[in-house]
Amino acid sequence: DGGITQSPKYLFRKEGQNVTLSCEQNLNHDAMYWYRQDPGQGLRLIYYSQIVNDFQKGDIAEGYSVSREKKESFPLTVTSAQKNPTAFYLCASSDGQATTDMQYFGPGTRLTVL
Amino acid sequence: QKEVEQDPGPLSVPEGAIVSLNCTYSNSAFQYFMWYRQYSRKGPELLMYTYSSGNKEDGRFTAQVDKSSKYISLFIRDSQPSDSATYLCAIGGGADGLTFGKGTHLIIQP
């Protein structure tokens, strides 16, 4: 089955901790994205990558970091510098170089800060 | 003015009704139009994609684009309780990639 997987489904973090969210795709897509979704806010772009070993900041990159060492994987680290990290995090991918292509989403990770 | 406007709802209709969901946009450079369906606590699922004015039909779903009015719609015929979800419009072709509406929460009453 082709698709995007995210793990874990639920994640709890203590204040001051860094946590890493996993995103893997087997669609052979070049581009990958991370979004944050809060109630009433819609989807906000954190980071995106159009090719291996390259990534760009989105609208709300502060307090987050990413890497793109493999085409299939685009992990997101939520650092202690992110002051309000509790949210639903969505990873997506698309098959084109342009960010206007259709994006396909994973099931999401719900992060809660204790 | 935000680039993509979408009424958050909730929109509640009886089963079997025709549902109309809408978005307006301000950037005339937008040229790709998508609708996603998102069930609670799940990732969005791509429902419809179009890049031209006019209608595109897929089963009970019809996507309509009016570029002259900068207005897009998603129609759902013979609505079912399983259609209850949040529907997000997404528009691309501008300088900043894909822009999402905030989503409309739809409730189909059995």
JSON list of C-alpha atoms in Angstrom, two decimals:
[
{"chain": "A", "resi": 1, "resn": "ASP", "atom": "CA", "xyz": [0.00, 0.00, 0.00]},
{"chain": "A", "resi": 2, "resn": "GLY", "atom": "CA", "xyz": [1.38, 3.40, -0.98]},
{"chain": "A", "resi": 3, "resn": "GLY", "atom": "CA", "xyz": [0.95, 6.23, 1.43]},
{"chain": "A", "resi": 4, "resn": "ILE", "atom": "CA", "xyz": [2.25, 8.47, 4.15]},
{"chain": "A", "resi": 5, "resn": "THR", "atom": "CA", "xyz": [2.75, 7.28, 7.70]},
{"chain": "A", "resi": 6, "resn": "GLN", "atom": "CA", "xyz": [3.23, 9.40, 10.78]},
{"chain": "A", "resi": 7, "resn": "SER", "atom": "CA", "xyz": [4.27, 8.24, 14.20]},
{"chain": "A", "resi": 8, "resn": "PRO", "atom": "CA", "xyz": [3.44, 8.32, 16.95]},
{"chain": "A", "resi": 9, "resn": "LYS", "atom": "CA", "xyz": [-0.29, 9.01, 16.76]},
{"chain": "A", "resi": 10, "resn": "TYR", "atom": "CA", "xyz": [-0.23, 10.67, 20.19]},
{"chain": "A", "resi": 11, "resn": "LEU", "atom": "CA", "xyz": [2.76, 12.25, 21.88]},
{"chain": "A", "resi": 12, "resn": "PHE", "atom": "CA", "xyz": [3.14, 13.86, 25.26]},
{"chain": "A", "resi": 13, "resn": "ARG", "atom": "CA", "xyz": [5.97, 16.23, 26.06]},
{"chain": "A", "resi": 14, "resn": "LYS", "atom": "CA", "xyz": [7.13, 17.80, 29.26]},
{"chain": "A", "resi": 15, "resn": "GLU", "atom": "CA", "xyz": [8.13, 21.43, 29.38]},
{"chain": "A", "resi": 16, "resn": "GLY", "atom": "CA", "xyz": [11.70, 21.94, 28.15]},
{"chain": "A", "resi": 17, "resn": "GLN", "atom": "CA", "xyz": [11.92, 18.70, 26.17]},
{"chain": "A", "resi": 18, "resn": "ASN", "atom": "CA", "xyz": [12.62, 18.31, 22.48]},
{"chain": "A", "resi": 19, "resn": "VAL", "atom": "CA", "xyz": [10.52, 15.74, 20.64]},
{"chain": "A", "resi": 20, "resn": "THR", "atom": "CA", "xyz": [10.74, 14.35, 17.12]},
{"chain": "A", "resi": 21, "resn": "LEU", "atom": "CA", "xyz": [7.76, 13.47, 14.96]},
{"chain": "A", "resi": 22, "resn": "SER", "atom": "CA", "xyz": [8.27, 10.90, 12.24]},
{"chain": "A", "resi": 23, "resn": "CYS", "atom": "CA", "xyz": [6.96, 11.15, 8.66]},
{"chain": "A", "resi": 24, "resn": "GLU", "atom": "CA", "xyz": [7.63, 8.49, 6.04]},
{"chain": "A", "resi": 25, "resn": "GLN", "atom": "CA", "xyz": [6.26, 8.16, 2.50]},
{"chain": "A", "resi": 26, "resn": "ASN", "atom": "CA", "xyz": [6.55, 5.41, -0.09]},
{"chain": "A", "resi": 27, "resn": "LEU", "atom": "CA", "xyz": [4.91, 7.36, -2.92]},
{"chain": "A", "resi": 28, "resn": "ASN", "atom": "CA", "xyz": [8.27, 8.32, -4.45]},
{"chain": "A", "resi": 29, "resn": "HIS", "atom": "CA", "xyz": [7.30, 11.96, -4.01]},
{"chain": "A", "resi": 30, "resn": "ASP", "atom": "CA", "xyz": [9.97, 14.64, -4.21]},
{"chain": "A", "resi": 31, "resn": "ALA", "atom": "CA", "xyz": [8.30, 17.28, -2.03]},
{"chain": "A", "resi": 32, "resn": "MET", "atom": "CA", "xyz": [7.30, 16.96, 1.62]},
{"chain": "A", "resi": 33, "resn": "TYR", "atom": "CA", "xyz": [5.64, 19.37, 4.03]},
{"chain": "A", "resi": 34, "resn": "TRP", "atom": "CA", "xyz": [4.87, 19.86, 7.71]},
{"chain": "A", "resi": 35, "resn": "TYR", "atom": "CA", "xyz": [1.75, 21.69, 8.86]},
{"chain": "A", "resi": 36, "resn": "ARG", "atom": "CA", "xyz": [0.36, 22.58, 12.22]},
{"chain": "A", "resi": 37, "resn": "GLN", "atom": "CA", "xyz": [-3.42, 22.60, 12.76]},
{"chain": "A", "resi": 38, "resn": "ASP", "atom": "CA", "xyz": [-5.06, 24.41, 15.66]},
{"chain": "A", "resi": 39, "resn": "PRO", "atom": "CA", "xyz": [-8.82, 24.81, 16.22]},
{"chain": "A", "resi": 40, "resn": "GLY", "atom": "CA", "xyz": [-10.11, 27.77, 14.22]},
{"chain": "A", "resi": 41, "resn": "GLN", "atom": "CA", "xyz": [-6.68, 28.43, 12.66]},
{"chain": "A", "resi": 42, "resn": "GLY", "atom": "CA", "xyz": [-6.66, 26.13, 9.67]},
{"chain": "A", "resi": 43, "resn": "LEU", "atom": "CA", "xyz": [-3.41, 24.64, 8.37]},
{"chain": "A", "resi": 44, "resn": "ARG", "atom": "CA", "xyz": [-0.20, 26.60, 8.87]},
{"chain": "A", "resi": 45, "resn": "LEU", "atom": "CA", "xyz": [2.98, 25.64, 7.05]},
{"chain": "A", "resi": 46, "resn": "ILE", "atom": "CA", "xyz": [6.00, 24.97, 9.26]},
{"chain": "A", "resi": 47, "resn": "TYR", "atom": "CA", "xyz": [8.65, 23.68, 6.83]},
{"chain": "A", "resi": 48, "resn": "TYR", "atom": "CA", "xyz": [8.78, 22.15, 3.38]},
{"chain": "A", "resi": 49, "resn": "SER", "atom": "CA", "xyz": [11.35, 20.31, 1.31]},
{"chain": "A", "resi": 50, "resn": "GLN", "atom": "CA", "xyz": [11.34, 19.99, -2.46]},
{"chain": "A", "resi": 51, "resn": "ILE", "atom": "CA", "xyz": [14.40, 17.76, -2.71]},
{"chain": "A", "resi": 52, "resn": "VAL", "atom": "CA", "xyz": [16.71, 15.69, -0.52]},
{"chain": "A", "resi": 53, "resn": "ASN", "atom": "CA", "xyz": [19.13, 17.70, 1.62]},
{"chain": "A", "resi": 54, "resn": "ASP", "atom": "CA", "xyz": [17.21, 20.92, 1.05]},
{"chain": "A", "resi": 55, "resn": "PHE", "atom": "CA", "xyz": [14.34, 22.50, 2.99]},
{"chain": "A", "resi": 56, "resn": "GLN", "atom": "CA", "xyz": [12.71, 25.89, 3.42]},
{"chain": "A", "resi": 57, "resn": "LYS", "atom": "CA", "xyz": [10.98, 27.66, 6.29]},
{"chain": "A", "resi": 58, "resn": "GLY", "atom": "CA", "xyz": [7.25, 28.11, 6.12]},
{"chain": "A", "resi": 59, "resn": "ASP", "atom": "CA", "xyz": [5.10, 30.66, 7.90]},
{"chain": "A", "resi": 60, "resn": "ILE", "atom": "CA", "xyz": [5.69, 29.46, 11.46]},
{"chain": "A", "resi": 61, "resn": "ALA", "atom": "CA", "xyz": [9.15, 27.81, 11.53]},
{"chain": "A", "resi": 62, "resn": "GLU", "atom": "CA", "xyz": [10.33, 29.30, 14.83]},
{"chain": "A", "resi": 63, "resn": "GLY", "atom": "CA", "xyz": [10.89, 26.61, 17.46]},
{"chain": "A", "resi": 64, "resn": "TYR", "atom": "CA", "xyz": [10.94, 23.79, 14.91]},
{"chain": "A", "resi": 65, "resn": "SER", "atom": "CA", "xyz": [13.66, 22.02, 12.94]},
{"chain": "A", "resi": 66, "resn": "VAL", "atom": "CA", "xyz": [13.66, 19.44, 10.16]},
{"chain": "A", "resi": 67, "resn": "SER", "atom": "CA", "xyz": [16.02, 17.26, 8.14]},
{"chain": "A", "resi": 68, "resn": "ARG", "atom": "CA", "xyz": [15.72, 15.58, 4.75]},
{"chain": "A", "resi": 69, "resn": "GLU", "atom": "CA", "xyz": [18.48, 13.01, 4.51]},
{"chain": "A", "resi": 70, "resn": "LYS", "atom": "CA", "xyz": [16.36, 10.53, 2.57]},
{"chain": "A", "resi": 71, "resn": "LYS", "atom": "CA", "xyz": [13.65, 11.03, -0.03]},
{"chain": "A", "resi": 72, "resn": "GLU", "atom": "CA", "xyz": [11.22, 8.93, 1.99]},
{"chain": "A", "resi": 73, "resn": "SER", "atom": "CA", "xyz": [11.68, 10.62, 5.35]},
{"chain": "A", "resi": 74, "resn": "PHE", "atom": "CA", "xyz": [11.08, 14.14, 6.69]},
{"chain": "A", "resi": 75, "resn": "PRO", "atom": "CA", "xyz": [11.20, 14.19, 10.52]},
{"chain": "A", "resi": 76, "resn": "LEU", "atom": "CA", "xyz": [10.11, 17.26, 12.47]},
{"chain": "A", "resi": 77, "resn": "THR", "atom": "CA", "xyz": [11.68, 18.21, 15.80]},
{"chain": "A", "resi": 78, "resn": "VAL", "atom": "CA", "xyz": [9.67, 20.39, 18.14]},
{"chain": "A", "resi": 79, "resn": "THR", "atom": "CA", "xyz": [12.22, 22.14, 20.32]},
{"chain": "A", "resi": 80, "resn": "SER", "atom": "CA", "xyz": [11.87, 23.67, 23.75]},
{"chain": "A", "resi": 81, "resn": "ALA", "atom": "CA", "xyz": [11.96, 27.06, 22.02]},
{"chain": "A", "resi": 82, "resn": "GLN", "atom": "CA", "xyz": [8.44, 26.46, 20.70]},
{"chain": "A", "resi": 83, "resn": "LYS", "atom": "CA", "xyz": [6.33, 28.13, 23.37]},
{"chain": "A", "resi": 84, "resn": "ASN", "atom": "CA", "xyz": [2.96, 26.68, 22.49]},
{"chain": "A", "resi": 85, "resn": "PRO", "atom": "CA", "xyz": [3.55, 23.29, 20.84]},
{"chain": "A", "resi": 86, "resn": "THR", "atom": "CA", "xyz": [0.26, 21.59, 21.72]},
{"chain": "A", "resi": 87, "resn": "ALA", "atom": "CA", "xyz": [-1.41, 21.00, 18.35]},
{"chain": "A", "resi": 88, "resn": "PHE", "atom": "CA", "xyz": [-2.22, 18.48, 15.63]},
{"chain": "A", "resi": 89, "resn": "TYR", "atom": "CA", "xyz": [0.74, 18.03, 13.27]},
{"chain": "A", "resi": 90, "resn": "LEU", "atom": "CA", "xyz": [0.26, 16.93, 9.69]},
{"chain": "A", "resi": 91, "resn": "CYS", "atom": "CA", "xyz": [2.84, 15.76, 7.18]},
{"chain": "A", "resi": 92, "resn": "ALA", "atom": "CA", "xyz": [2.11, 15.87, 3.46]},
{"chain": "A", "resi": 93, "resn": "SER", "atom": "CA", "xyz": [3.86, 15.06, 0.20]},
{"chain": "A", "resi": 94, "resn": "SER", "atom": "CA", "xyz": [3.47, 15.89, -3.48]},
{"chain": "A", "resi": 95, "resn": "ASP", "atom": "CA", "xyz": [4.98, 14.50, -6.64]},
{"chain": "A", "resi": 96, "resn": "GLY", "atom": "CA", "xyz": [6.07, 17.71, -8.34]},
{"chain": "A", "resi": 97, "resn": "GLN", "atom": "CA", "xyz": [8.79, 20.22, -7.80]},
{"chain": "A", "resi": 98, "resn": "ALA", "atom": "CA", "xyz": [6.34, 23.12, -7.48]},
{"chain": "A", "resi": 99, "resn": "THR", "atom": "CA", "xyz": [4.48, 23.63, -4.23]},
{"chain": "A", "resi": 100, "resn": "THR", "atom": "CA", "xyz": [1.25, 24.06, -6.14]},
{"chain": "A", "resi": 101, "resn": "ASP", "atom": "CA", "xyz": [0.86, 20.36, -6.84]},
{"chain": "A", "resi": 102, "resn": "MET", "atom": "CA", "xyz": [-1.72, 18.18, -5.14]},
{"chain": "A", "resi": 103, "resn": "GLN", "atom": "CA", "xyz": [-0.64, 17.31, -1.64]},
{"chain": "A", "resi": 104, "resn": "TYR", "atom": "CA", "xyz": [-1.42, 14.04, 0.12]},
{"chain": "A", "resi": 105, "resn": "PHE", "atom": "CA", "xyz": [-1.58, 13.94, 3.88]},
{"chain": "A", "resi": 106, "resn": "GLY", "atom": "CA", "xyz": [-0.61, 11.50, 6.58]},
{"chain": "A", "resi": 107, "resn": "PRO", "atom": "CA", "xyz": [-2.89, 10.62, 9.51]},
{"chain": "A", "resi": 108, "resn": "GLY", "atom": "CA", "xyz": [-1.34, 13.20, 11.85]},
{"chain": "A", "resi": 109, "resn": "THR", "atom": "CA", "xyz": [0.32, 13.31, 15.25]},
{"chain": "A", "resi": 110, "resn": "ARG", "atom": "CA", "xyz": [-1.38, 14.96, 18.20]},
{"chain": "A", "resi": 111, "resn": "LEU", "atom": "CA", "xyz": [1.20, 16.55, 20.49]},
{"chain": "A", "resi": 112, "resn": "THR", "atom": "CA", "xyz": [0.29, 17.59, 24.01]},
{"chain": "A", "resi": 113, "resn": "VAL", "atom": "CA", "xyz": [2.56, 19.46, 26.40]},
{"chain": "A", "resi": 114, "resn": "LEU", "atom": "CA", "xyz": [2.10, 18.42, 30.00]},
{"chain": "B", "resi": 1, "resn": "GLN", "atom": "CA", "xyz": [-7.91, 40.70, 3.39]},
{"chain": "B", "resi": 2, "resn": "LYS", "atom": "CA", "xyz": [-6.99, 37.04, 3.72]},
{"chain": "B", "resi": 3, "resn": "GLU", "atom": "CA", "xyz": [-6.15, 35.25, 0.51]},
{"chain": "B", "resi": 4, "resn": "VAL", "atom": "CA", "xyz": [-8.71, 32.46, 0.96]},
{"chain": "B", "resi": 5, "resn": "GLU", "atom": "CA", "xyz": [-11.93, 32.90, 2.88]},
{"chain": "B", "resi": 6, "resn": "GLN", "atom": "CA", "xyz": [-14.11, 30.01, 3.99]},
{"chain": "B", "resi": 7, "resn": "ASP", "atom": "CA", "xyz": [-17.06, 30.05, 6.38]},
{"chain": "B", "resi": 8, "resn": "PRO", "atom": "CA", "xyz": [-16.20, 27.78, 9.35]},
{"chain": "B", "resi": 9, "resn": "GLY", "atom": "CA", "xyz": [-19.81, 26.79, 10.00]},
{"chain": "B", "resi": 10, "resn": "PRO", "atom": "CA", "xyz": [-21.03, 24.56, 11.44]},
{"chain": "B", "resi": 11, "resn": "LEU", "atom": "CA", "xyz": [-23.37, 23.83, 8.56]},
{"chain": "B", "resi": 12, "resn": "SER", "atom": "CA", "xyz": [-26.10, 21.39, 9.53]},
{"chain": "B", "resi": 13, "resn": "VAL", "atom": "CA", "xyz": [-28.41, 19.82, 6.92]},
{"chain": "B", "resi": 14, "resn": "PRO", "atom": "CA", "xyz": [-30.77, 16.83, 6.85]},
{"chain": "B", "resi": 15, "resn": "GLU", "atom": "CA", "xyz": [-29.76, 13.58, 5.19]},
{"chain": "B", "resi": 16, "resn": "GLY", "atom": "CA", "xyz": [-30.47, 13.58, 1.46]},
{"chain": "B", "resi": 17, "resn": "ALA", "atom": "CA", "xyz": [-30.11, 17.34, 1.04]},
{"chain": "B", "resi": 18, "resn": "ILE", "atom": "CA", "xyz": [-27.81, 19.01, -1.46]},
{"chain": "B", "resi": 19, "resn": "VAL", "atom": "CA", "xyz": [-24.89, 20.65, 0.29]},
{"chain": "B", "resi": 20, "resn": "SER", "atom": "CA", "xyz": [-23.06, 23.71, -1.02]},
{"chain": "B", "resi": 21, "resn": "LEU", "atom": "CA", "xyz": [-19.64, 24.60, 0.38]},
{"chain": "B", "resi": 22, "resn": "ASN", "atom": "CA", "xyz": [-17.83, 27.69, -0.81]},
{"chain": "B", "resi": 23, "resn": "CYS", "atom": "CA", "xyz": [-14.56, 29.59, -0.78]},
{"chain": "B", "resi": 24, "resn": "THR", "atom": "CA", "xyz": [-13.58, 32.98, -2.11]},
{"chain": "B", "resi": 25, "resn": "TYR", "atom": "CA", "xyz": [-10.08, 34.07, -2.96]},
{"chain": "B", "resi": 26, "resn": "SER", "atom": "CA", "xyz": [-8.39, 37.34, -3.76]},
{"chain": "B", "resi": 27, "resn": "ASN", "atom": "CA", "xyz": [-5.29, 36.45, -5.79]},
{"chain": "B", "resi": 28, "resn": "SER", "atom": "CA", "xyz": [-6.02, 36.22, -9.51]},
{"chain": "B", "resi": 29, "resn": "ALA", "atom": "CA", "xyz": [-2.77, 34.25, -9.98]},
{"chain": "B", "resi": 30, "resn": "PHE", "atom": "CA", "xyz": [-4.35, 31.23, -8.32]},
{"chain": "B", "resi": 31, "resn": "GLN", "atom": "CA", "xyz": [-4.96, 28.51, -10.86]},
{"chain": "B", "resi": 32, "resn": "TYR", "atom": "CA", "xyz": [-5.21, 25.17, -9.03]},
{"chain": "B", "resi": 33, "resn": "PHE", "atom": "CA", "xyz": [-8.25, 24.39, -6.92]},
{"chain": "B", "resi": 34, "resn": "MET", "atom": "CA", "xyz": [-8.68, 21.50, -4.53]},
{"chain": "B", "resi": 35, "resn": "TRP", "atom": "CA", "xyz": [-11.14, 20.24, -1.94]},
{"chain": "B", "resi": 36, "resn": "TYR", "atom": "CA", "xyz": [-10.11, 18.09, 1.01]},
{"chain": "B", "resi": 37, "resn": "ARG", "atom": "CA", "xyz": [-12.31, 16.20, 3.47]},
{"chain": "B", "resi": 38, "resn": "GLN", "atom": "CA", "xyz": [-11.07, 15.80, 7.03]},
{"chain": "B", "resi": 39, "resn": "TYR", "atom": "CA", "xyz": [-12.72, 13.57, 9.59]},
{"chain": "B", "resi": 40, "resn": "SER", "atom": "CA", "xyz": [-12.17, 14.34, 13.25]},
{"chain": "B", "resi": 41, "resn": "ARG", "atom": "CA", "xyz": [-8.62, 13.56, 14.40]},
{"chain": "B", "resi": 42, "resn": "LYS", "atom": "CA", "xyz": [-7.60, 12.33, 10.94]},
{"chain": "B", "resi": 43, "resn": "GLY", "atom": "CA", "xyz": [-5.49, 13.74, 8.12]},
{"chain": "B", "resi": 44, "resn": "PRO", "atom": "CA", "xyz": [-7.17, 15.57, 5.21]},
{"chain": "B", "resi": 45, "resn": "GLU", "atom": "CA", "xyz": [-8.11, 13.43, 2.21]},
{"chain": "B", "resi": 46, "resn": "LEU", "atom": "CA", "xyz": [-8.01, 14.88, -1.30]},
{"chain": "B", "resi": 47, "resn": "LEU", "atom": "CA", "xyz": [-11.51, 14.84, -2.79]},
{"chain": "B", "resi": 48, "resn": "MET", "atom": "CA", "xyz": [-11.40, 16.98, -5.93]},
{"chain": "B", "resi": 49, "resn": "TYR", "atom": "CA", "xyz": [-8.78, 18.76, -8.04]},
{"chain": "B", "resi": 50, "resn": "THR", "atom": "CA", "xyz": [-9.37, 21.15, -10.91]},
{"chain": "B", "resi": 51, "resn": "TYR", "atom": "CA", "xyz": [-7.40, 23.84, -12.68]},
{"chain": "B", "resi": 52, "resn": "SER", "atom": "CA", "xyz": [-9.99, 25.45, -14.91]},
{"chain": "B", "resi": 53, "resn": "SER", "atom": "CA", "xyz": [-13.25, 27.31, -14.67]},
{"chain": "B", "resi": 54, "resn": "GLY", "atom": "CA", "xyz": [-16.41, 25.24, -14.90]},
{"chain": "B", "resi": 55, "resn": "ASN", "atom": "CA", "xyz": [-17.63, 22.06, -13.28]},
{"chain": "B", "resi": 56, "resn": "LYS", "atom": "CA", "xyz": [-15.97, 18.76, -12.47]},
{"chain": "B", "resi": 57, "resn": "GLU", "atom": "CA", "xyz": [-18.08, 15.87, -11.30]},
{"chain": "B", "resi": 58, "resn": "ASP", "atom": "CA", "xyz": [-17.09, 12.74, -9.36]},
{"chain": "B", "resi": 59, "resn": "GLY", "atom": "CA", "xyz": [-19.96, 10.62, -8.14]},
{"chain": "B", "resi": 60, "resn": "ARG", "atom": "CA", "xyz": [-22.04, 12.66, -5.68]},
{"chain": "B", "resi": 61, "resn": "PHE", "atom": "CA", "xyz": [-19.45, 15.46, -5.63]},
{"chain": "B", "resi": 62, "resn": "THR", "atom": "CA", "xyz": [-19.22, 18.41, -8.03]},
{"chain": "B", "resi": 63, "resn": "ALA", "atom": "CA", "xyz": [-16.49, 21.04, -7.88]},
{"chain": "B", "resi": 64, "resn": "GLN", "atom": "CA", "xyz": [-17.25, 24.37, -9.49]},
{"chain": "B", "resi": 65, "resn": "VAL", "atom": "CA", "xyz": [-14.78, 27.17, -10.23]},
{"chain": "B", "resi": 66, "resn": "ASP", "atom": "CA", "xyz": [-15.65, 30.70, -11.30]},
{"chain": "B", "resi": 67, "resn": "LYS", "atom": "CA", "xyz": [-12.37, 32.51, -11.91]},
{"chain": "B", "resi": 68, "resn": "SER", "atom": "CA", "xyz": [-14.05, 35.76, -12.92]},
{"chain": "B", "resi": 69, "resn": "SER", "atom": "CA", "xyz": [-15.70, 35.98, -9.50]},
{"chain": "B", "resi": 70, "resn": "LYS", "atom": "CA", "xyz": [-12.81, 34.27, -7.65]},
{"chain": "B", "resi": 71, "resn": "TYR", "atom": "CA", "xyz": [-15.29, 31.83, -6.18]},
{"chain": "B", "resi": 72, "resn": "ILE", "atom": "CA", "xyz": [-15.15, 28.05, -5.83]},
{"chain": "B", "resi": 73, "resn": "SER", "atom": "CA", "xyz": [-17.81, 25.62, -4.65]},
{"chain": "B", "resi": 74, "resn": "LEU", "atom": "CA", "xyz": [-18.19, 21.99, -3.72]},
{"chain": "B", "resi": 75, "resn": "PHE", "atom": "CA", "xyz": [-21.63, 20.45, -4.07]},
{"chain": "B", "resi": 76, "resn": "ILE", "atom": "CA", "xyz": [-22.60, 17.18, -2.41]},
{"chain": "B", "resi": 77, "resn": "ARG", "atom": "CA", "xyz": [-25.75, 15.48, -3.70]},
{"chain": "B", "resi": 78, "resn": "ASP", "atom": "CA", "xyz": [-27.80, 13.00, -1.69]},
{"chain": "B", "resi": 79, "resn": "SER", "atom": "CA", "xyz": [-25.82, 13.82, 1.44]},
{"chain": "B", "resi": 80, "resn": "GLN", "atom": "CA", "xyz": [-25.16, 11.01, 3.90]},
{"chain": "B", "resi": 81, "resn": "PRO", "atom": "CA", "xyz": [-24.27, 11.03, 7.62]},
{"chain": "B", "resi": 82, "resn": "SER", "atom": "CA", "xyz": [-20.85, 9.68, 6.58]},
{"chain": "B", "resi": 83, "resn": "ASP", "atom": "CA", "xyz": [-20.28, 13.00, 4.76]},
{"chain": "B", "resi": 84, "resn": "SER", "atom": "CA", "xyz": [-20.12, 14.73, 8.15]},
{"chain": "B", "resi": 85, "resn": "ALA", "atom": "CA", "xyz": [-16.61, 16.16, 8.31]},
{"chain": "B", "resi": 86, "resn": "THR", "atom": "CA", "xyz": [-14.63, 19.34, 7.87]},
{"chain": "B", "resi": 87, "resn": "TYR", "atom": "CA", "xyz": [-14.13, 20.37, 4.24]},
{"chain": "B", "resi": 88, "resn": "LEU", "atom": "CA", "xyz": [-11.08, 22.46, 3.35]},
{"chain": "B", "resi": 89, "resn": "CYS", "atom": "CA", "xyz": [-10.54, 24.28, 0.12]},
{"chain": "B", "resi": 90, "resn": "ALA", "atom": "CA", "xyz": [-6.96, 24.65, -1.10]},
{"chain": "B", "resi": 91, "resn": "ILE", "atom": "CA", "xyz": [-5.77, 26.93, -3.85]},
{"chain": "B", "resi": 92, "resn": "GLY", "atom": "CA", "xyz": [-2.41, 27.02, -5.57]},
{"chain": "B", "resi": 93, "resn": "GLY", "atom": "CA", "xyz": [-0.52, 28.93, -8.20]},
{"chain": "B", "resi": 94, "resn": "GLY", "atom": "CA", "xyz": [0.29, 32.00, -6.13]},
{"chain": "B", "resi": 95, "resn": "ALA", "atom": "CA", "xyz": [3.73, 33.01, -4.95]},
{"chain": "B", "resi": 96, "resn": "ASP", "atom": "CA", "xyz": [3.45, 31.18, -1.64]},
{"chain": "B", "resi": 97, "resn": "GLY", "atom": "CA", "xyz": [2.44, 27.73, -2.83]},
{"chain": "B", "resi": 98, "resn": "LEU", "atom": "CA", "xyz": [-0.76, 26.06, -1.65]},
{"chain": "B", "resi": 99, "resn": "THR", "atom": "CA", "xyz": [-3.09, 28.21, 0.46]},
{"chain": "B", "resi": 100, "resn": "PHE", "atom": "CA", "xyz": [-5.77, 26.53, 2.56]},
{"chain": "B", "resi": 101, "resn": "GLY", "atom": "CA", "xyz": [-9.09, 27.81, 3.76]},
{"chain": "B", "resi": 102, "resn": "LYS", "atom": "CA", "xyz": [-9.81, 27.28, 7.45]},
{"chain": "B", "resi": 103, "resn": "GLY", "atom": "CA", "xyz": [-12.41, 24.62, 6.69]},
{"chain": "B", "resi": 104, "resn": "THR", "atom": "CA", "xyz": [-16.18, 24.31, 6.99]},
{"chain": "B", "resi": 105, "resn": "HIS", "atom": "CA", "xyz": [-17.56, 21.89, 9.58]},
{"chain": "B", "resi": 106, "resn": "LEU", "atom": "CA", "xyz": [-20.45, 19.97, 7.97]},
{"chain": "B", "resi": 107, "resn": "ILE", "atom": "CA", "xyz": [-23.03, 17.97, 9.91]},
{"chain": "B", "resi": 108, "resn": "ILE", "atom": "CA", "xyz": [-25.50, 15.69, 8.11]},
{"chain": "B", "resi": 109, "resn": "GLN", "atom": "CA", "xyz": [-28.44, 14.89, 10.35]},
{"chain": "B", "resi": 110, "resn": "PRO", "atom": "CA", "xyz": [-29.87, 11.36, 9.96]}
]
